[in-house]
Coordinates of N, CA and C in Angstrom, one line a residue:
M14 N 85.4 110.9 77.8 CA 86.9 110.7 77.9 C 87.2 109.9 79.2
W15 N 86.4 110.1 80.3 CA 86.7 109.4 81.6 C 86.6 107.9 81.4
P16 N 85.6 107.4 80.7 CA 85.6 105.9 80.6 C 86.8 105.4 79.9
I17 N 87.3 106.1 78.9 CA 88.5 105.7 78.2 C 89.7 105.7 79.2
L18 N 89.8 106.7 80.0 CA 90.9 106.7 81.0 C 90.8 105.6 81.9
G19 N 89.6 105.3 82.4 CA 89.4 104.1 83.3 C 89.8 102.8 82.6
H20 N 89.4 102.7 81.3 CA 89.8 101.5 80.6 C 91.3 101.3 80.4
E21 N 91.9 102.4 80.1 CA 93.4 102.4 79.9 C 94.1 102.2 81.2
F22 N 93.6 102.8 82.3 CA 94.2 102.5 83.6 C 94.1 101.0 84.0
G23 N 93.0 100.4 83.5 CA 92.8 99.0 83.7 C 94.0 98.2 83.1
H24 N 94.4 98.6 81.9 CA 95.6 98.0 81.3 C 96.8 98.2 82.1
V25 N 97.0 99.5 82.6 CA 98.2 99.8 83.5 C 98.2 98.8 84.6
L26 N 97.0 98.5 85.2 CA 97.0 97.5 86.3 C 97.2 96.1 85.9
G27 N 97.2 95.8 84.6 CA 97.4 94.5 84.1 C 96.2 93.8 83.6
F28 N 95.1 94.5 83.5 CA 93.8 93.9 83.0 C 93.9 93.8 81.5
G29 N 93.3 92.8 81.0 CA 93.1 92.6 79.5 C 91.7 92.9 79.1
H30 N 91.4 92.8 77.9 CA 90.0 93.0 77.4 C 89.1 91.8 77.8
E31 N 88.0 92.1 78.3 CA 87.0 91.1 78.7 C 86.5 90.4 77.4
H32 N 86.3 91.1 76.3 CA 85.8 90.5 75.1 C 86.9 89.6 74.4
Q33 N 88.1 89.5 74.9 CA 89.1 88.6 74.3 C 89.3 87.4 75.1
R34 N 88.5 87.1 76.1 CA 88.6 85.9 76.9 C 88.3 84.7 76.0
D35 N 88.8 83.5 76.4 CA 88.6 82.3 75.6 C 87.1 81.8 75.7
D36 N 86.4 82.3 76.6 CA 85.0 81.9 76.8 C 84.0 83.0 76.3
R37 N 84.5 84.0 75.6 CA 83.6 85.1 75.2 C 82.5 84.7 74.3
D38 N 82.7 83.7 73.4 CA 81.6 83.3 72.5 C 80.4 82.7 73.2
K39 N 80.5 82.4 74.4 CA 79.4 81.9 75.2 C 78.5 83.1 75.7
H40 N 79.1 84.4 75.5 CA 78.5 85.6 76.1 C 78.2 86.7 75.1
I41 N 79.0 86.7 74.0 CA 78.8 87.8 73.0 C 79.0 87.2 71.6
L42 N 78.5 88.0 70.6 CA 78.8 87.7 69.2 C 79.9 88.6 68.8
F43 N 80.9 88.0 68.1 CA 82.0 88.8 67.5 C 81.9 88.7 66.0
N44 N 81.6 89.8 65.4 CA 81.4 89.9 64.0 C 82.7 90.5 63.4
C45 N 83.6 89.7 63.1 CA 85.0 90.1 62.7 C 85.0 91.0 61.5
D46 N 84.2 90.7 60.5 CA 84.2 91.5 59.3 C 83.6 92.9 59.5
K47 N 83.1 93.2 60.7 CA 82.5 94.5 61.0 C 83.6 95.4 61.6
V48 N 84.7 94.9 61.9 CA 85.8 95.7 62.5 C 86.4 96.6 61.4
L49 N 86.6 97.9 61.8 CA 87.2 98.8 60.9 C 88.5 98.3 60.4
G50 N 88.8 98.3 59.2 CA 90.1 97.8 58.7 C 90.1 96.3 58.3
Y51 N 89.0 95.6 58.5 CA 89.0 94.2 58.2 C 89.3 93.9 56.8
Q52 N 88.7 94.6 55.8 CA 89.0 94.3 54.4 C 90.5 94.5 54.1
Q53 N 91.0 95.6 54.6 CA 92.4 95.9 54.3 C 93.3 94.8 54.9
S54 N 93.0 94.4 56.1 CA 93.8 93.4 56.8 C 93.7 92.0 56.1
L55 N 92.5 91.7 55.6 CA 92.3 90.5 54.9 C 93.1 90.5 53.6
A56 N 93.1 91.6 52.9 CA 93.8 91.7 51.6 C 95.3 91.6 51.9
K57 N 95.8 92.2 53.0 CA 97.2 92.2 53.4 C 97.6 90.8 53.7
L58 N 96.8 90.0 54.4 CA 97.1 88.6 54.7 C 97.1 87.8 53.5
M59 N 96.1 88.0 52.6 CA 96.0 87.2 51.4 C 97.2 87.4 50.4
T60 N 97.8 88.6 50.5 CA 98.9 88.9 49.6 C 100.3 88.8 50.4
S61 N 100.3 88.1 51.5 CA 101.5 88.0 52.3 C 102.5 86.9 51.8
G62 N 102.1 86.2 50.8 CA 102.9 85.2 50.3 C 102.6 83.8 50.8
R63 N 101.7 83.7 51.8 CA 101.3 82.4 52.3 C 100.1 81.9 51.4
P64 N 100.1 80.7 51.0 CA 99.0 80.2 50.2 C 97.8 79.9 51.1
L65 N 96.9 80.9 51.1 CA 95.7 80.8 52.0 C 94.4 80.9 51.2
S66 N 93.4 80.1 51.5 CA 92.1 80.4 50.9 C 91.6 81.6 51.7
Q67 N 90.6 82.2 51.1 CA 90.0 83.4 51.7 C 89.3 83.0 53.1
Q68 N 88.7 81.8 53.2 CA 88.1 81.4 54.4 C 89.2 81.1 55.5
L69 N 90.3 80.5 55.1 CA 91.4 80.3 56.1 C 92.0 81.6 56.5
A70 N 92.2 82.5 55.6 CA 92.7 83.8 56.0 C 91.8 84.5 56.9
H71 N 90.5 84.5 56.7 CA 89.4 85.1 57.5 C 89.5 84.4 58.9
D72 N 89.6 83.1 59.0 CA 89.6 82.4 60.3 C 90.9 82.8 61.1
L73 N 92.0 82.8 60.4 CA 93.3 83.2 61.1 C 93.2 84.6 61.6
L74 N 92.7 85.5 60.7 CA 92.7 86.9 61.1 C 91.7 87.2 62.3
C75 N 90.6 86.4 62.3 CA 89.6 86.7 63.3 C 89.8 85.9 64.6
N76 N 90.7 84.9 64.6 CA 90.8 84.0 65.8 C 92.2 83.8 66.3
D77 N 93.2 84.2 65.5 CA 94.6 83.9 65.9 C 95.3 85.3 66.2
W78 N 95.6 85.5 67.5 CA 96.2 86.8 67.8 C 97.6 87.0 67.2
R79 N 98.3 85.9 66.9 CA 99.6 86.1 66.3 C 99.5 86.6 64.9
T80 N 98.5 86.1 64.2 CA 98.2 86.6 62.8 C 97.8 88.0 62.8
A81 N 96.9 88.4 63.6 CA 96.4 89.8 63.7 C 97.5 90.7 64.1
L82 N 98.3 90.3 65.0 CA 99.4 91.1 65.5 C 100.5 91.2 64.4
S83 N 100.8 90.2 63.7 CA 101.9 90.2 62.7 C 101.6 91.1 61.5
I84 N 100.3 91.3 61.2 CA 100.1 92.2 60.1 C 99.6 93.6 60.5
G85 N 99.7 93.8 61.8 CA 99.3 95.1 62.3 C 97.8 95.5 62.3
S86 N 97.0 94.5 62.4 CA 95.6 94.7 62.3 C 94.9 95.2 63.5
T87 N 93.9 96.0 63.4 CA 93.1 96.4 64.6 C 92.3 95.3 65.1
L88 N 92.2 94.2 64.4 CA 91.6 93.0 64.9 C 92.3 92.4 66.1
N89 N 93.5 92.8 66.3 CA 94.3 92.4 67.5 C 93.6 92.8 68.8
A90 N 92.8 93.8 68.7 CA 92.1 94.2 69.9 C 90.8 93.4 70.2
F91 N 90.6 92.4 69.4 CA 89.3 91.6 69.5 C 89.6 90.1 69.6
V92 N 90.6 89.6 68.9 CA 90.8 88.1 68.9 C 91.2 87.6 70.3
Y93 N 91.0 86.3 70.4 CA 91.3 85.6 71.7 C 92.8 85.9 72.1
W94 N 93.0 86.1 73.3 CA 94.4 86.2 73.9 C 94.5 85.1 74.9
P95 N 95.6 84.4 74.9 CA 95.7 83.2 75.8 C 95.7 83.5 77.3
T96 N 95.9 84.7 77.7 CA 96.0 85.0 79.1 C 94.9 85.9 79.6
Q97 N 93.8 86.0 78.9 CA 92.7 86.9 79.2 C 91.7 86.4 80.3
R98 N 91.8 85.2 80.7 CA 90.8 84.6 81.6 C 91.4 84.5 83.0
M99 N 91.6 85.6 83.6 CA 92.3 85.6 84.9 C 91.4 85.5 86.1
F100 N 90.3 86.2 86.1 CA 89.5 86.3 87.4 C 88.1 86.1 87.1
G101 N 87.5 85.1 87.8 CA 86.1 84.9 87.8 C 85.4 84.7 86.5
S102 N 84.1 84.8 86.4 CA 83.4 84.6 85.2 C 83.3 85.8 84.3
F103 N 82.8 85.6 83.1 CA 82.7 86.7 82.2 C 82.0 87.9 82.8
D104 N 82.5 89.1 82.7 CA 81.9 90.3 83.3 C 81.4 91.2 82.2
K105 N 80.2 91.1 81.8 CA 79.6 91.9 80.8 C 79.6 93.4 81.1
D106 N 79.8 93.8 82.4 CA 79.8 95.1 82.8 C 81.2 95.7 83.0
S107 N 82.2 94.9 82.7 CA 83.6 95.4 82.9 C 83.9 96.6 82.1
I108 N 84.6 97.5 82.7 CA 85.1 98.7 81.9 C 86.1 98.2 80.8
M109 N 86.6 97.0 81.0 CA 87.5 96.4 80.0 C 86.8 95.8 78.8
H110 N 85.5 95.8 78.8 CA 84.7 95.2 77.7 C 84.3 96.3 76.7
Y111 N 84.7 96.2 75.5 CA 84.4 97.2 74.5 C 82.8 97.2 74.3
G112 N 82.3 98.4 74.0 CA 81.0 98.5 73.6 C 80.9 98.1 72.1
S113 N 79.7 98.0 71.6 CA 79.5 97.6 70.2 C 80.2 98.5 69.2
E114 N 80.3 99.8 69.5 CA 80.8 100.7 68.5 C 82.4 100.7 68.4
G115 N 83.0 100.0 69.3 CA 84.5 100.0 69.3 C 85.1 99.5 68.0
F116 N 85.9 100.3 67.4 CA 86.6 100.0 66.1 C 85.6 99.7 65.0
S117 N 84.4 100.4 65.0 CA 83.4 100.1 64.0 C 83.3 101.3 63.1
D118 N 82.6 101.1 62.0 CA 82.2 102.2 61.1 C 80.9 102.8 61.8
K119 N 81.0 104.0 62.4 CA 80.0 104.5 63.2 C 78.7 104.8 62.3
R120 N 78.8 104.8 61.0 CA 77.6 105.0 60.2 C 76.8 103.7 60.1
L121 N 77.5 102.6 60.3 CA 76.8 101.3 60.1 C 76.5 100.6 61.5
C122 N 77.2 101.0 62.5 CA 77.0 100.5 63.8 C 76.3 101.5 64.7
T123 N 75.1 101.3 65.0 CA 74.3 102.2 65.9 C 73.4 101.4 66.7
P124 N 72.9 102.0 67.8 CA 71.9 101.2 68.6 C 70.7 100.6 67.8
S125 N 70.3 101.3 66.8 CA 69.2 100.8 65.9 C 69.7 99.9 64.8
T126 N 71.0 99.8 64.6 CA 71.5 98.9 63.6 C 72.7 98.1 64.1
P127 N 72.5 97.3 65.2 CA 73.6 96.6 65.8 C 74.2 95.5 64.9
S128 N 73.5 95.1 63.8 CA 74.1 94.1 62.9 C 75.3 94.6 62.2
G129 N 75.5 95.9 62.2 CA 76.7 96.5 61.6 C 77.9 96.7 62.6
C130 N 77.7 96.1 63.8 CA 78.7 96.3 64.9 C 79.7 95.1 65.0
P131 N 80.9 95.3 65.4 CA 81.8 94.2 65.7 C 81.4 93.3 66.8
I132 N 80.8 93.8 67.9 CA 80.4 93.1 69.1 C 78.9 93.4 69.4
T133 N 78.2 92.3 69.7 CA 76.8 92.5 70.1 C 76.5 91.4 71.2
T134 N 75.4 91.5 71.8 CA 75.0 90.4 72.7 C 74.7 89.2 71.9
L135 N 74.5 88.0 72.6 CA 74.3 86.8 71.9 C 73.0 86.9 71.0
N136 N 72.0 87.7 71.4 CA 70.8 87.8 70.6 C 70.9 89.0 69.7
G137 N 72.1 89.6 69.4 CA 72.3 90.6 68.4 C 72.0 92.0 68.9
E138 N 71.9 92.3 70.2 CA 71.6 93.6 70.7 C 72.9 94.4 70.9
Y139 N 72.7 95.7 70.7 CA 73.8 96.7 70.9 C 74.3 96.6 72.3
I140 N 75.6 96.7 72.5 CA 76.2 96.8 73.8 C 76.7 98.2 74.0
W141 N 76.2 98.9 75.0 CA 76.6 100.3 75.3 C 78.0 100.3 75.9
P142 N 78.8 101.4 75.7 CA 80.1 101.5 76.3 C 80.0 101.6 77.8
K143 N 80.9 101.1 78.5 CA 80.9 101.0 79.9 C 81.4 102.4 80.5
M144 N 80.8 102.9 81.4 CA 81.1 104.2 82.0 C 81.8 104.2 83.3
K145 N 81.9 103.0 83.9 CA 82.5 103.0 85.2 C 83.0 101.6 85.5
V146 N 83.9 101.5 86.5 CA 84.4 100.2 86.9 C 83.3 99.3 87.5
S147 N 83.3 98.0 87.1 CA 82.2 97.1 87.6 C 82.7 96.5 88.9
A148 N 81.7 95.9 89.6 CA 82.0 95.2 90.8 C 83.1 94.1 90.5
G149 N 83.0 93.4 89.4 CA 83.9 92.4 89.0 C 85.3 93.0 88.8
D150 N 85.4 94.2 88.2 CA 86.7 94.9 88.0 C 87.3 95.1 89.4
A151 N 86.5 95.7 90.3 CA 87.0 96.0 91.6 C 87.5 94.8 92.3
Q152 N 86.8 93.7 92.2 CA 87.2 92.4 92.9 C 88.5 91.9 92.3
A153 N 88.6 92.0 91.0 CA 89.8 91.5 90.3 C 91.0 92.4 90.8
A154 N 90.8 93.7 90.9 CA 91.9 94.5 91.4 C 92.3 94.2 92.8
R155 N 91.3 93.9 93.7 CA 91.6 93.5 95.0 C 92.4 92.2 95.1
E156 N 92.1 91.2 94.2 CA 92.8 90.0 94.1 C 94.2 90.2 93.6
M157 N 94.4 91.0 92.6 CA 95.7 91.3 92.0 C 96.6 92.1 93.0
Y158 N 96.0 93.0 93.7 CA 96.7 93.9 94.6 C 96.1 93.9 96.0
P159 N 96.3 92.8 96.7 CA 95.6 92.8 98.0 C 96.2 93.8 99.0
W160 N 95.4 94.4 99.8 CA 95.8 95.4 100.8 C 96.3 94.7 102.0
R161 N 97.4 95.1 102.5 CA 98.0 94.6 103.7 C 98.4 95.8 104.6
E162 N 98.1 95.7 105.9 CA 98.4 96.7 106.8 C 99.9 97.0 106.8
P163 N 100.4 98.2 106.8 CA 101.8 98.5 106.8 C 102.4 97.9 108.1
A164 N 103.6 97.4 107.9 CA 104.4 96.8 109.1 C 105.1 97.9 109.8
L165 N 104.3 98.7 110.5 CA 104.9 99.9 111.2 C 105.0 99.5 112.7
P166 N 105.9 100.1 113.4 CA 106.0 99.8 114.9 C 104.8 100.3 115.6
G167 N 104.5 99.7 116.7 CA 103.3 100.0 117.5 C 103.0 101.5 117.7
P168 N 104.0 102.4 118.2 CA 103.6 103.8 118.4 C 103.2 104.5 117.2
A169 N 103.7 104.2 116.0 CA 103.4 104.9 114.8 C 101.9 104.5 114.4
R170 N 101.4 103.4 114.9 CA 100.1 102.9 114.5 C 99.1 103.4 115.6
G171 N 99.5 104.3 116.5 CA 98.6 104.8 117.5 C 98.5 103.9 118.7
K172 N 99.4 103.0 118.9 CA 99.4 102.2 120.1 C 100.3 102.7 121.2

């Protein structure tokens, strides 16, 4: 439960998901069709009245945040977001990075069967959930919320 709280507190601070950065494909594999609810979302998009091939519907659902958001898909937690690349390089250790099992069918996505997972390393390995804030998370927080000494008069500061 604590890692989830840390992750959600990151959102409160203004952090986005690390795995939604526009450069994420250089660092992880996103297997869109392994996200729980993919088939239902694809069917919903295919019957939305827009003339789409299955491939185009898949591409929109897996890569376009507006499409995923408009149909209420859980894929919205994975697709690229335009504002996700705020600080530094990709941080594989960020508490804001989903582990492989995030939004997966837990029967198909396990450390021994990472091919059933929505997110893996580039070489197809399982990504463990993050249990703590990374050094990159801490640095980003310092950049977003820099500490400044209070502007107190001299005597109150011990002078």
